[in-house]
Amino acid sequence: MKNSLLALFIFLLAAPVRAQEYKIPVQNTKENKLVLRSFSGDMPIEGYSGNEIIIKANSLDLSPPERAKGLKPIYPGGMDNTGIGLKMEKNDNQVVVSCLLPFTKDGEYEVKVPDNLAIELQSGCENSNNITVTGMKNEIEIQNCADIRLDNVTGPLVLSTISGNIDIVCKNIAANTPFSINSISGDIDISIPENAAVDLEMGTISGSFYSDFDFTQEKSEMKRVGGSQLRYSLNGGGSKFRIVTVSGNIYLRKGK
Amino acid sequence: MFISNKINSTDMKCEELEEKIIDYLDGKLEKESNIEIEKHLETCERCLDEFRDFQQVMKIVSGKKEVEPDESLRINFYHMLHDEIRKNRDIGTSGVQRESLPWYNRFVFRIAAGFALLICGTLIGLLVFSGINNSQQAQLSQLRNEVTALKKSAMFTLLKEESSSERIQALNYADELETPDENVIEILVKTLNTDKNVNVRMAAAYALARFADYQVVCDSLVRSLALQKDPILQVTLINILVERRDKNAIQSIERIIEDENTLDEVKHVAQNGIKMLI
């Protein structure tokens, strides 16, 4: 009993050292946008119903060495004003957080975001991070080089990746929500509600389309424009989905 | 009780009468009280004057009220009605009092009137209906024009938005325009070449592809191909131009094949495209 209490005490003491948190309060979350730049490594982003952006750094590397006592870390990308290797800027209705760590270093960040905030993520091929976003109800814009995985999102979605797969699960889609999804050499796998009213436009150069939706209704027009491109309206049409991949396949599934 | 009442009745004072006078006029008093008042009025001239004034006022006030017809009026009405019905029935059966036109004349007249009505009705109907139709069609086409104009202006406004999805939505509006004007093409080309988001540039390419029958559009797509560094856009533009069999594109496509930074997938598409163009 005594030992376990002691262990708990040590754990509680150690916790803030192990994982540092930085919080950014956001007012009027719906009109705001979080822009994340130059992050390396996998960085899960999760929506929650609050009004603070919470960034947690799980890496131990971030605490400065003994010798650095009394000194500040200096990064080529700018001043660390968060204490966890990030630069945070607020302007108009944007919060821009840039990672200052070199791309060889992984801060093992985890981000919790108010779920109606728009988010934008840009990372190049040198960052090679797989991006995971869950439970977001606003626009998600991602330019990545590796995998993109979105779960329980509503759109609008503006996604593009070079050599990764894109996996998306949409539980519901707001009316008139544009989806634009590009991939060069990865597969695109999307699950949308069975009753989603969507104007589809799908294209692939050397891949194929697979779906359990009914693509045989006479009423809808199915056009083959050029190589392998098709337009089709599901459930009367509505939100415009443009899904394009060069060498991957496109999988369109009915959501459970 | 009885005694006190008796005393009151005999010695009714003017103030008392004043209090009761309205009720008296309304007929809401007991018979006894009525008699008292009448007795007093007979003796007191001042109160009689007052009473007449009140009577006058009450007449005016009650004149505003709904008048309840008395029983005699009702009976008279039914009498008259009854008489009238009987009179008519007599006329109907005997036909004595009817004369004027002979029956066939009346019949012909009725038919003619019927026809006249029918024709007038039809004419008016046609006039009104065609009028509505024309104005409706005019309204419809005006509405359509307005919608197009709205979409166009929405496109120009939305293209300035910070959010990429809104800019894509703007380009989706351009997708719906039947014929493009110079301004539309200009802004589409500008978006294709300068927007910071690759998906937005893609959407612009797709919007322009619809108008690729115009040589101006084709030419700007060729020029854009030389600028684009993003593989997905290179592939899209090559496909659009190859589909249009635009030989002007050959040079730009060859340059992409020669560029060592070009992705293998894009090179593959470019080589296939060249084969189709040559």
Short mmCIF file of C-alpha atoms in Angstrom, two decimals:
data_model
loop_
_atom_site.label_atom_id
_atom_site.label_comp_id
_atom_site.label_asym_id
_atom_site.label_seq_id
_atom_site.Cartn_x
_atom_site.Cartn_y
_atom_site.Cartn_z
CA MET A 1 0.00 0.00 0.00
CA LYS A 2 2.70 2.38 1.03
CA ASN A 3 4.80 1.38 -1.94
CA SER A 4 1.98 1.85 -4.41
CA LEU A 5 1.20 5.29 -3.00
CA LEU A 6 4.84 6.21 -3.35
CA ALA A 7 4.84 4.90 -6.91
CA LEU A 8 1.78 7.00 -7.68
CA PHE A 9 3.44 10.06 -6.17
CA ILE A 10 6.56 9.52 -8.25
CA PHE A 11 4.42 8.97 -11.32
CA LEU A 12 2.54 12.22 -10.72
CA LEU A 13 5.81 14.07 -10.26
CA ALA A 14 7.26 12.51 -13.37
CA ALA A 15 4.20 13.07 -15.54
CA PRO A 16 4.73 16.76 -16.31
CA VAL A 17 8.33 16.04 -17.22
CA ARG A 18 7.42 13.11 -19.41
CA ALA A 19 4.71 14.87 -21.38
CA GLN A 20 4.73 18.62 -21.69
CA GLU A 21 1.57 20.38 -22.69
CA TYR A 22 0.98 23.69 -24.36
CA LYS A 23 -2.51 25.14 -24.46
CA ILE A 24 -3.85 27.79 -26.79
CA PRO A 25 -7.28 29.17 -25.93
CA VAL A 26 -9.41 29.89 -28.99
CA GLN A 27 -12.50 32.07 -29.09
CA ASN A 28 -15.24 31.50 -31.61
CA THR A 29 -13.71 28.20 -32.68
CA LYS A 30 -16.02 27.76 -35.65
CA GLU A 31 -14.56 30.76 -37.47
CA ASN A 32 -10.98 29.87 -36.66
CA LYS A 33 -8.34 27.75 -38.21
CA LEU A 34 -5.34 25.88 -36.87
CA VAL A 35 -2.42 25.68 -39.26
CA LEU A 36 0.26 23.10 -38.48
CA ARG A 37 3.55 23.32 -40.35
CA SER A 38 6.71 21.27 -40.67
CA PHE A 39 5.82 18.60 -38.16
CA SER A 40 7.77 15.39 -38.35
CA GLY A 41 6.66 11.94 -37.36
CA ASP A 42 3.17 10.67 -36.84
CA MET A 43 1.05 13.25 -35.17
CA PRO A 44 -2.45 12.22 -34.13
CA ILE A 45 -4.99 15.01 -34.12
CA GLU A 46 -8.20 14.55 -32.22
CA GLY A 47 -11.31 16.70 -32.05
CA TYR A 48 -13.01 17.31 -28.72
CA SER A 49 -15.73 19.64 -27.51
CA GLY A 50 -13.67 22.34 -25.83
CA ASN A 51 -12.15 25.68 -26.76
CA GLU A 52 -8.45 25.12 -26.26
CA ILE A 53 -5.87 23.70 -28.61
CA ILE A 54 -3.82 21.34 -26.51
CA ILE A 55 -0.48 20.17 -27.88
CA LYS A 56 1.28 17.47 -25.95
CA ALA A 57 4.92 16.64 -26.55
CA ASN A 58 5.70 13.08 -25.50
CA SER A 59 9.35 13.08 -26.50
CA LEU A 60 12.00 13.17 -23.80
CA ASP A 61 14.44 14.88 -26.15
CA LEU A 62 12.84 18.24 -25.66
CA SER A 63 14.02 18.98 -22.15
CA PRO A 64 17.30 20.91 -22.43
CA PRO A 65 20.49 19.36 -21.07
CA GLU A 66 22.02 20.36 -17.73
CA ARG A 67 24.54 22.66 -19.43
CA ALA A 68 21.77 24.70 -21.02
CA LYS A 69 20.62 25.95 -17.63
CA GLY A 70 19.95 29.66 -17.92
CA LEU A 71 20.13 29.55 -21.72
CA LYS A 72 17.35 29.50 -24.28
CA PRO A 73 17.15 27.09 -27.18
CA ILE A 74 17.61 28.73 -30.55
CA TYR A 75 16.15 27.29 -33.72
CA PRO A 76 16.72 28.33 -37.32
CA GLY A 77 12.95 28.41 -37.86
CA GLY A 78 12.31 31.08 -35.22
CA MET A 79 11.82 31.50 -31.49
CA ASP A 80 10.33 28.73 -29.43
CA ASN A 81 7.53 30.51 -27.58
CA THR A 82 5.84 27.35 -26.36
CA GLY A 83 8.61 25.58 -24.51
CA ILE A 84 8.05 22.42 -26.53
CA GLY A 85 9.96 23.17 -29.72
CA LEU A 86 7.12 24.98 -31.45
CA LYS A 87 6.52 28.48 -32.65
CA MET A 88 2.98 29.73 -32.15
CA GLU A 89 1.56 32.75 -33.97
CA LYS A 90 -1.96 34.09 -33.76
CA ASN A 91 -3.26 36.34 -36.47
CA ASP A 92 -6.76 37.32 -37.54
CA ASN A 93 -8.61 34.07 -37.22
CA GLN A 94 -5.68 31.74 -37.59
CA VAL A 95 -3.43 30.01 -35.14
CA VAL A 96 -0.24 28.96 -36.86
CA VAL A 97 1.95 26.45 -35.09
CA SER A 98 5.26 25.60 -36.74
CA CYS A 99 7.54 22.86 -35.58
CA LEU A 100 11.07 24.13 -35.04
CA LEU A 101 12.73 20.77 -34.55
CA PRO A 102 14.90 19.43 -37.36
CA PHE A 103 13.06 16.79 -39.37
CA THR A 104 15.36 14.14 -37.97
CA LYS A 105 13.88 14.74 -34.56
CA ASP A 106 10.41 13.63 -33.56
CA GLY A 107 8.65 15.54 -30.81
CA GLU A 108 6.02 12.79 -30.64
CA TYR A 109 3.33 15.41 -30.55
CA GLU A 110 -0.33 14.78 -29.93
CA VAL A 111 -2.84 17.48 -30.67
CA LYS A 112 -6.32 17.94 -29.23
CA VAL A 113 -8.41 20.46 -31.09
CA PRO A 114 -11.91 21.95 -30.61
CA ASP A 115 -13.85 19.79 -33.03
CA ASN A 116 -15.42 22.66 -34.99
CA LEU A 117 -12.11 24.35 -35.72
CA ALA A 118 -10.81 24.15 -39.28
CA ILE A 119 -7.39 22.59 -39.60
CA GLU A 120 -4.68 22.84 -42.20
CA LEU A 121 -1.59 20.67 -42.28
CA GLN A 122 1.35 20.94 -44.58
CA SER A 123 4.29 18.64 -44.52
CA GLY A 124 6.73 17.73 -47.23
CA CYS A 125 8.30 14.44 -48.14
CA GLU A 126 11.27 15.05 -45.82
CA ASN A 127 8.88 14.94 -42.86
CA SER A 128 7.41 11.60 -43.87
CA ASN A 129 4.67 11.66 -41.29
CA ASN A 130 1.51 9.66 -41.36
CA ILE A 131 -1.30 11.96 -40.42
CA THR A 132 -4.27 10.78 -38.39
CA VAL A 133 -7.26 12.98 -37.71
CA THR A 134 -10.33 11.87 -35.77
CA GLY A 135 -13.64 13.46 -34.79
CA MET A 136 -13.44 16.78 -36.63
CA LYS A 137 -16.52 18.65 -37.86
CA ASN A 138 -15.00 21.36 -40.01
CA GLU A 139 -12.72 21.74 -42.98
CA ILE A 140 -9.61 19.61 -43.09
CA GLU A 141 -6.89 20.57 -45.51
CA ILE A 142 -3.85 18.34 -45.72
CA GLN A 143 -0.88 18.33 -48.05
CA ASN A 144 1.27 15.39 -47.17
CA CYS A 145 3.74 12.95 -48.62
CA ALA A 146 2.84 9.81 -46.67
CA ASP A 147 -0.42 8.29 -45.45
CA ILE A 148 -3.47 10.27 -44.44
CA ARG A 149 -6.01 8.65 -42.22
CA LEU A 150 -9.26 10.39 -41.28
CA ASP A 151 -11.86 8.88 -39.03
CA ASN A 152 -15.29 10.26 -38.09
CA VAL A 153 -14.95 13.46 -40.07
CA THR A 154 -17.65 15.47 -41.86
CA GLY A 155 -15.72 17.53 -44.40
CA PRO A 156 -15.09 19.68 -46.30
CA LEU A 157 -11.95 17.73 -47.15
CA VAL A 158 -9.08 19.01 -49.23
CA LEU A 159 -6.45 16.29 -49.24
CA SER A 160 -3.43 15.58 -51.30
CA THR A 161 -0.56 13.18 -50.84
CA ILE A 162 2.32 12.00 -52.96
CA SER A 163 3.12 8.46 -52.03
CA GLY A 164 0.73 7.43 -49.33
CA ASN A 165 -2.69 5.90 -48.98
CA ILE A 166 -5.68 7.96 -48.01
CA ASP A 167 -8.24 6.31 -45.74
CA ILE A 168 -11.39 8.17 -44.80
CA VAL A 169 -14.43 7.30 -42.74
CA CYS A 170 -17.24 9.86 -42.89
CA LYS A 171 -20.14 9.26 -40.53
CA ASN A 172 -22.14 12.11 -42.00
CA ILE A 173 -21.67 14.70 -44.69
CA ALA A 174 -23.15 18.18 -44.48
CA ALA A 175 -25.01 19.31 -47.60
CA ASN A 176 -22.99 21.04 -50.27
CA THR A 177 -19.66 20.04 -48.83
CA PRO A 178 -16.86 19.81 -51.36
CA PHE A 179 -14.46 16.89 -51.12
CA SER A 180 -11.26 17.04 -53.11
CA ILE A 181 -8.88 14.14 -52.72
CA ASN A 182 -5.69 13.58 -54.70
CA SER A 183 -3.06 10.92 -54.48
CA ILE A 184 -0.21 10.05 -56.79
CA SER A 185 0.76 6.51 -56.01
CA GLY A 186 -1.48 5.49 -53.15
CA ASP A 187 -4.91 3.98 -52.83
CA ILE A 188 -7.86 6.08 -51.79
CA ASP A 189 -10.36 4.33 -49.55
CA ILE A 190 -13.50 6.23 -48.55
CA SER A 191 -16.46 5.17 -46.50
CA ILE A 192 -19.49 7.45 -46.69
CA PRO A 193 -23.06 7.11 -45.40
CA GLU A 194 -25.29 4.98 -47.60
CA ASN A 195 -27.69 7.89 -48.13
CA ALA A 196 -25.03 10.51 -48.90
CA ALA A 197 -26.14 12.78 -51.75
CA VAL A 198 -22.99 13.13 -53.76
CA ASP A 199 -21.88 14.13 -57.24
CA LEU A 200 -18.92 11.89 -57.78
CA GLU A 201 -16.08 12.50 -60.12
CA MET A 202 -13.40 9.85 -59.90
CA GLY A 203 -10.32 9.44 -61.97
CA THR A 204 -7.38 7.10 -62.06
CA ILE A 205 -4.71 6.58 -64.69
CA SER A 206 -3.62 3.03 -64.05
CA GLY A 207 -5.80 1.99 -61.13
CA SER A 208 -9.38 0.78 -60.82
CA PHE A 209 -12.58 1.69 -59.01
CA TYR A 210 -14.29 -0.56 -56.49
CA SER A 211 -17.55 0.13 -54.71
CA ASP A 212 -20.57 -1.46 -53.08
CA PHE A 213 -22.75 1.50 -54.07
CA ASP A 214 -25.20 0.94 -56.90
CA PHE A 215 -23.67 2.35 -60.05
CA THR A 216 -26.27 0.92 -62.42
CA GLN A 217 -29.21 3.28 -62.10
CA GLU A 218 -30.29 4.43 -65.51
CA LYS A 219 -31.26 7.86 -64.27
CA SER A 220 -27.76 8.88 -63.34
CA GLU A 221 -25.35 9.62 -66.11
CA MET A 222 -22.16 7.64 -66.16
CA LYS A 223 -19.61 9.20 -68.38
CA ARG A 224 -16.21 8.00 -69.34
CA VAL A 225 -14.19 11.04 -70.05
CA GLY A 226 -10.73 10.31 -71.36
CA GLY A 227 -8.81 7.53 -69.62
CA SER A 228 -10.46 6.17 -66.56
CA GLN A 229 -12.70 8.84 -65.33
CA LEU A 230 -16.30 8.65 -64.31
CA ARG A 231 -19.01 10.96 -63.12
CA TYR A 232 -21.93 9.62 -61.20
CA SER A 233 -24.59 11.03 -58.91
CA LEU A 234 -25.39 9.07 -55.79
CA ASN A 235 -28.78 9.61 -54.14
CA GLY A 236 -29.69 12.47 -56.44
CA GLY A 237 -26.38 14.28 -56.20
CA GLY A 238 -25.33 17.22 -54.06
CA SER A 239 -21.90 17.54 -52.50
CA LYS A 240 -19.19 17.45 -55.10
CA PHE A 241 -16.54 14.78 -54.61
CA ARG A 242 -13.51 14.84 -56.82
CA ILE A 243 -11.24 11.88 -56.17
CA VAL A 244 -8.18 11.47 -58.33
CA THR A 245 -5.25 9.09 -58.13
CA VAL A 246 -2.55 8.37 -60.66
CA SER A 247 -1.55 4.79 -60.00
CA GLY A 248 -3.73 3.78 -57.08
CA ASN A 249 -7.15 2.26 -56.78
CA ILE A 250 -10.23 4.01 -55.49
CA TYR A 251 -12.44 2.19 -53.00
CA LEU A 252 -15.80 3.73 -52.23
CA ARG A 253 -17.68 2.03 -49.44
CA LYS A 254 -21.09 2.25 -47.82
CA GLY A 255 -20.57 3.26 -44.22
CA LYS A 256 -21.77 0.98 -41.47
CA MET B 1 -87.57 44.44 7.50
CA PHE B 2 -90.93 45.00 5.99
CA ILE B 3 -91.47 48.08 8.09
CA SER B 4 -88.18 49.66 7.23
CA ASN B 5 -88.86 49.07 3.53
CA LYS B 6 -92.21 50.62 3.85
CA ILE B 7 -90.71 53.68 5.45
CA ASN B 8 -88.05 53.86 2.74
CA SER B 9 -90.56 53.60 -0.01
CA THR B 10 -92.67 56.41 1.25
CA ASP B 11 -89.83 58.70 2.05
CA MET B 12 -87.60 58.07 -0.94
CA LYS B 13 -84.95 60.72 -1.22
CA CYS B 14 -83.59 62.27 -4.32
CA GLU B 15 -80.11 60.77 -3.80
CA GLU B 16 -81.61 57.33 -3.53
CA LEU B 17 -83.38 57.76 -6.77
CA GLU B 18 -80.24 58.92 -8.44
CA GLU B 19 -78.54 55.71 -7.40
CA LYS B 20 -81.29 53.55 -8.75
CA ILE B 21 -82.26 55.42 -11.85
CA ILE B 22 -80.01 53.58 -14.28
CA ASP B 23 -81.12 50.21 -13.00
CA TYR B 24 -84.67 51.39 -13.31
CA LEU B 25 -84.18 52.39 -16.91
CA ASP B 26 -82.50 49.07 -17.60
CA GLY B 27 -85.52 47.36 -16.07
CA LYS B 28 -83.42 45.53 -13.53
CA LEU B 29 -85.34 46.55 -10.46
CA GLU B 30 -88.00 44.76 -8.47
CA LYS B 31 -91.58 45.78 -9.15
CA GLU B 32 -91.76 47.39 -5.70
CA SER B 33 -88.77 49.60 -6.34
CA ASN B 34 -90.17 50.59 -9.71
CA ILE B 35 -93.34 51.78 -8.06
CA GLU B 36 -91.37 53.76 -5.49
CA ILE B 37 -89.41 55.51 -8.21
CA GLU B 38 -92.46 56.30 -10.26
CA LYS B 39 -94.17 57.70 -7.20
CA HIS B 40 -91.17 59.89 -6.45
CA LEU B 41 -90.90 61.09 -10.01
CA GLU B 42 -94.52 62.16 -9.90
CA THR B 43 -93.79 64.39 -6.94
CA CYS B 44 -90.26 65.65 -7.52
CA GLU B 45 -89.79 67.81 -10.59
CA ARG B 46 -86.03 68.07 -10.21
CA CYS B 47 -85.70 64.31 -10.30
CA LEU B 48 -88.05 64.06 -13.24
CA ASP B 49 -85.77 66.38 -15.22
CA GLU B 50 -82.81 64.30 -14.29
CA PHE B 51 -84.70 61.18 -15.18
CA ARG B 52 -85.44 62.54 -18.69
CA ASP B 53 -81.77 63.38 -19.21
CA PHE B 54 -80.83 59.86 -18.25
CA GLN B 55 -83.50 58.48 -20.48
CA GLN B 56 -82.00 60.46 -23.37
CA VAL B 57 -78.50 59.18 -22.70
CA MET B 58 -79.71 55.63 -22.36
CA LYS B 59 -81.45 55.85 -25.70
CA ILE B 60 -78.26 56.96 -27.39
CA VAL B 61 -76.21 54.26 -25.68
CA SER B 62 -78.67 51.50 -26.42
CA GLY B 63 -78.80 52.65 -30.05
CA LYS B 64 -75.26 51.33 -30.37
CA LYS B 65 -76.30 47.95 -29.12
CA GLU B 66 -77.42 45.18 -31.42
CA VAL B 67 -81.12 45.44 -31.82
CA GLU B 68 -82.99 42.35 -30.84
CA PRO B 69 -85.96 42.13 -33.15
CA ASP B 70 -89.10 41.59 -31.23
CA GLU B 71 -91.38 38.68 -31.75
CA SER B 72 -93.83 40.55 -33.96
CA LEU B 73 -91.12 41.35 -36.47
CA ARG B 74 -90.19 37.70 -36.66
CA ILE B 75 -93.75 36.60 -37.23
CA ASN B 76 -94.22 39.29 -39.88
CA PHE B 77 -91.11 38.12 -41.68
CA TYR B 78 -92.28 34.52 -41.85
CA HIS B 79 -95.65 35.69 -42.99
CA MET B 80 -94.10 37.66 -45.80
CA LEU B 81 -91.83 34.78 -46.73
CA HIS B 82 -94.69 32.37 -46.74
CA ASP B 83 -96.73 34.70 -48.91
CA GLU B 84 -93.88 35.17 -51.31
CA ILE B 85 -93.29 31.42 -51.64
CA ARG B 86 -96.96 30.84 -52.30
CA LYS B 87 -97.08 33.59 -54.90
CA ASN B 88 -94.08 32.12 -56.74
CA ARG B 89 -95.48 28.64 -56.64
CA ASP B 90 -98.71 29.93 -58.15
CA ILE B 91 -96.81 31.58 -60.94
CA GLY B 92 -94.68 28.48 -61.54
CA THR B 93 -97.64 26.13 -61.86
CA SER B 94 -100.10 28.32 -63.70
CA GLY B 95 -97.61 30.37 -65.74
CA VAL B 96 -100.33 32.94 -65.97
CA GLN B 97 -98.21 35.84 -64.94
CA ARG B 98 -95.29 34.80 -67.12
CA GLU B 99 -95.26 36.02 -70.64
CA SER B 100 -92.62 38.16 -72.46
CA LEU B 101 -90.67 35.87 -74.87
CA PRO B 102 -92.01 32.61 -76.25
CA TRP B 103 -90.25 29.50 -74.87
CA TYR B 104 -88.12 28.78 -77.98
CA ASN B 105 -86.86 32.31 -78.07
CA ARG B 106 -85.87 32.07 -74.46
CA PHE B 107 -84.21 28.74 -75.16
CA VAL B 108 -82.24 30.05 -78.14
CA PHE B 109 -81.30 33.10 -76.18
CA ARG B 110 -80.01 30.97 -73.36
CA ILE B 111 -77.93 28.81 -75.68
CA ALA B 112 -76.54 31.86 -77.43
CA ALA B 113 -75.73 33.42 -74.11
CA GLY B 114 -74.11 30.17 -73.07
CA PHE B 115 -71.98 30.08 -76.19
CA ALA B 116 -71.07 33.71 -75.85
CA LEU B 117 -69.99 33.05 -72.29
CA LEU B 118 -68.02 29.99 -73.31
CA ILE B 119 -66.21 31.84 -76.08
CA CYS B 120 -65.54 34.86 -73.92
CA GLY B 121 -64.32 32.61 -71.15
CA THR B 122 -62.05 30.70 -73.46
CA LEU B 123 -60.69 33.88 -75.01
CA ILE B 124 -60.09 35.49 -71.66
CA GLY B 125 -58.62 32.26 -70.37
CA LEU B 126 -56.29 31.99 -73.35
CA LEU B 127 -55.29 35.61 -73.07
CA VAL B 128 -54.68 35.42 -69.35
CA PHE B 129 -52.99 32.06 -69.56
CA SER B 130 -50.68 32.93 -72.42
CA GLY B 131 -49.94 36.16 -70.66
CA ILE B 132 -48.90 34.28 -67.55
CA ASN B 133 -46.98 31.78 -69.61
CA ASN B 134 -45.03 34.43 -71.40
CA SER B 135 -44.32 36.40 -68.30
CA GLN B 136 -43.45 33.22 -66.45
CA GLN B 137 -41.05 32.18 -69.14
CA ALA B 138 -39.56 35.62 -69.16
CA GLN B 139 -39.29 35.44 -65.40
CA LEU B 140 -37.75 31.99 -65.59
CA SER B 141 -35.10 32.98 -68.08
CA GLN B 142 -34.48 36.13 -66.11
CA LEU B 143 -34.11 34.02 -63.00
CA ARG B 144 -31.76 31.70 -64.82
CA ASN B 145 -29.67 34.63 -65.91
CA GLU B 146 -29.68 35.98 -62.40
CA VAL B 147 -28.61 32.61 -61.02
CA THR B 148 -25.76 32.46 -63.54
CA ALA B 149 -24.71 35.98 -62.68
CA LEU B 150 -24.95 35.16 -58.99
CA LYS B 151 -22.86 32.05 -59.43
CA LYS B 152 -20.31 34.02 -61.35
CA SER B 153 -20.06 36.72 -58.73
CA ALA B 154 -20.07 34.06 -55.99
CA MET B 155 -17.17 32.45 -57.81
CA PHE B 156 -15.18 35.65 -57.94
CA THR B 157 -15.88 36.37 -54.27
CA LEU B 158 -15.24 32.86 -53.02
CA LEU B 159 -11.97 32.58 -54.92
CA LYS B 160 -10.59 35.24 -52.59
CA GLU B 161 -11.41 33.15 -49.55
CA GLU B 162 -8.72 31.84 -47.25
CA SER B 163 -10.35 28.43 -46.99
CA SER B 164 -9.36 26.03 -49.74
CA SER B 165 -12.68 24.22 -49.69
CA GLU B 166 -14.45 27.51 -50.39
CA ARG B 167 -12.19 28.19 -53.34
CA ILE B 168 -12.94 24.69 -54.60
CA GLN B 169 -16.64 25.39 -54.16
CA ALA B 170 -16.14 28.55 -56.23
CA LEU B 171 -14.59 26.50 -59.02
CA ASN B 172 -17.48 24.06 -58.80
CA TYR B 173 -19.72 27.02 -59.69
CA ALA B 174 -17.55 27.64 -62.74
CA ASP B 175 -18.19 24.01 -63.64
CA GLU B 176 -21.86 24.85 -63.97
CA LEU B 177 -21.42 27.82 -66.30
CA GLU B 178 -22.53 26.92 -69.80
CA THR B 179 -20.34 29.35 -71.64
CA PRO B 180 -17.39 31.11 -70.14
CA ASP B 181 -16.57 34.76 -70.63
CA GLU B 182 -13.10 36.28 -70.74
CA ASN B 183 -13.09 37.20 -67.07
CA VAL B 184 -14.01 33.70 -66.03
CA ILE B 185 -11.27 32.11 -68.13
CA GLU B 186 -8.77 34.65 -66.92
CA ILE B 187 -9.46 33.97 -63.25
CA LEU B 188 -9.51 30.20 -63.82
CA VAL B 189 -6.08 30.33 -65.48
CA LYS B 190 -4.77 32.58 -62.73
CA THR B 191 -6.03 30.16 -60.09
CA LEU B 192 -4.55 27.20 -61.98
CA ASN B 193 -1.13 28.84 -62.02
CA THR B 194 -0.93 30.61 -58.69
CA ASP B 195 -3.21 29.12 -56.04
CA LYS B 196 -1.26 27.83 -53.07
CA ASN B 197 -3.32 24.67 -52.71
CA VAL B 198 -2.85 21.87 -55.21
CA ASN B 199 -6.46 20.68 -54.95
CA VAL B 200 -7.69 24.15 -55.81
CA ARG B 201 -5.36 24.26 -58.81
CA MET B 202 -6.71 20.84 -59.80
CA ALA B 203 -10.29 22.10 -59.58
CA ALA B 204 -9.32 25.03 -61.81
CA ALA B 205 -7.78 22.61 -64.32
CA TYR B 206 -10.99 20.57 -64.37
CA ALA B 207 -13.11 23.69 -64.82
CA LEU B 208 -10.91 24.81 -67.71
CA ALA B 209 -10.99 21.33 -69.26
CA ARG B 210 -14.68 21.86 -69.97
CA PHE B 211 -13.82 24.84 -72.14
CA ALA B 212 -10.80 23.23 -73.80
CA ASP B 213 -12.55 23.50 -77.17
CA TYR B 214 -11.60 27.16 -77.10
CA GLN B 215 -8.08 27.54 -78.46
CA VAL B 216 -7.35 30.30 -75.91
CA VAL B 217 -8.04 27.88 -73.10
CA CYS B 218 -5.97 25.12 -74.68
CA ASP B 219 -3.04 27.49 -75.14
CA SER B 220 -3.12 28.59 -71.53
CA LEU B 221 -3.23 24.96 -70.41
CA VAL B 222 -0.10 24.27 -72.47
CA ARG B 223 1.63 27.26 -70.89
CA SER B 224 0.50 26.13 -67.44
CA LEU B 225 1.90 22.63 -68.00
CA ALA B 226 5.36 24.15 -68.31
CA LEU B 227 4.90 25.85 -64.91
CA GLN B 228 3.36 23.09 -62.85
CA LYS B 229 5.64 21.18 -60.53
CA ASP B 230 2.99 19.17 -58.75
CA PRO B 231 2.79 15.63 -60.16
CA ILE B 232 -0.99 15.28 -59.96
CA LEU B 233 -1.45 18.52 -61.88
CA GLN B 234 1.10 17.53 -64.49
CA VAL B 235 -0.80 14.28 -65.02
CA THR B 236 -4.17 16.04 -65.18
CA LEU B 237 -3.00 18.65 -67.66
CA ILE B 238 -1.27 16.09 -69.87
CA ASN B 239 -4.49 14.09 -69.97
CA ILE B 240 -6.64 17.07 -70.84
CA LEU B 241 -4.30 18.15 -73.64
CA VAL B 242 -3.82 14.67 -75.04
CA GLU B 243 -7.56 14.18 -75.05
CA ARG B 244 -7.89 17.38 -77.11
CA ARG B 245 -5.14 16.10 -79.40
CA ASP B 246 -3.35 19.41 -78.93
CA LYS B 247 -0.01 19.07 -80.72
CA ASN B 248 1.20 22.31 -79.16
CA ALA B 249 1.52 20.36 -75.93
CA ILE B 250 4.24 18.04 -77.26
CA GLN B 251 7.10 20.35 -76.35
CA SER B 252 5.94 20.88 -72.76
CA ILE B 253 5.31 17.17 -72.29
CA GLU B 254 8.74 16.25 -73.63
CA ARG B 255 10.33 18.69 -71.24
CA ILE B 256 8.53 16.96 -68.35
CA ILE B 257 9.89 13.59 -69.50
CA GLU B 258 13.41 15.00 -69.65
CA ASP B 259 13.20 16.62 -66.22
CA GLU B 260 14.94 14.37 -63.73
CA ASN B 261 12.76 15.61 -60.89
CA THR B 262 9.62 14.27 -62.52
CA LEU B 263 8.03 11.34 -60.74
CA ASP B 264 8.07 7.99 -62.55
CA GLU B 265 4.28 7.83 -62.62
CA VAL B 266 4.12 11.18 -64.35
CA LYS B 267 6.84 10.22 -66.83
CA HIS B 268 4.86 7.13 -67.69
CA VAL B 269 1.72 9.16 -68.37
CA ALA B 270 3.72 11.71 -70.35
CA GLN B 271 5.32 9.04 -72.56
CA ASN B 272 1.94 7.47 -73.29
CA GLY B 273 0.58 10.91 -74.09
CA ILE B 274 3.38 11.70 -76.53
CA LYS B 275 2.70 8.43 -78.35
CA MET B 276 -0.91 9.46 -78.86
CA LEU B 277 -0.03 12.95 -80.04
CA ILE B 278 2.66 12.08 -82.54
#
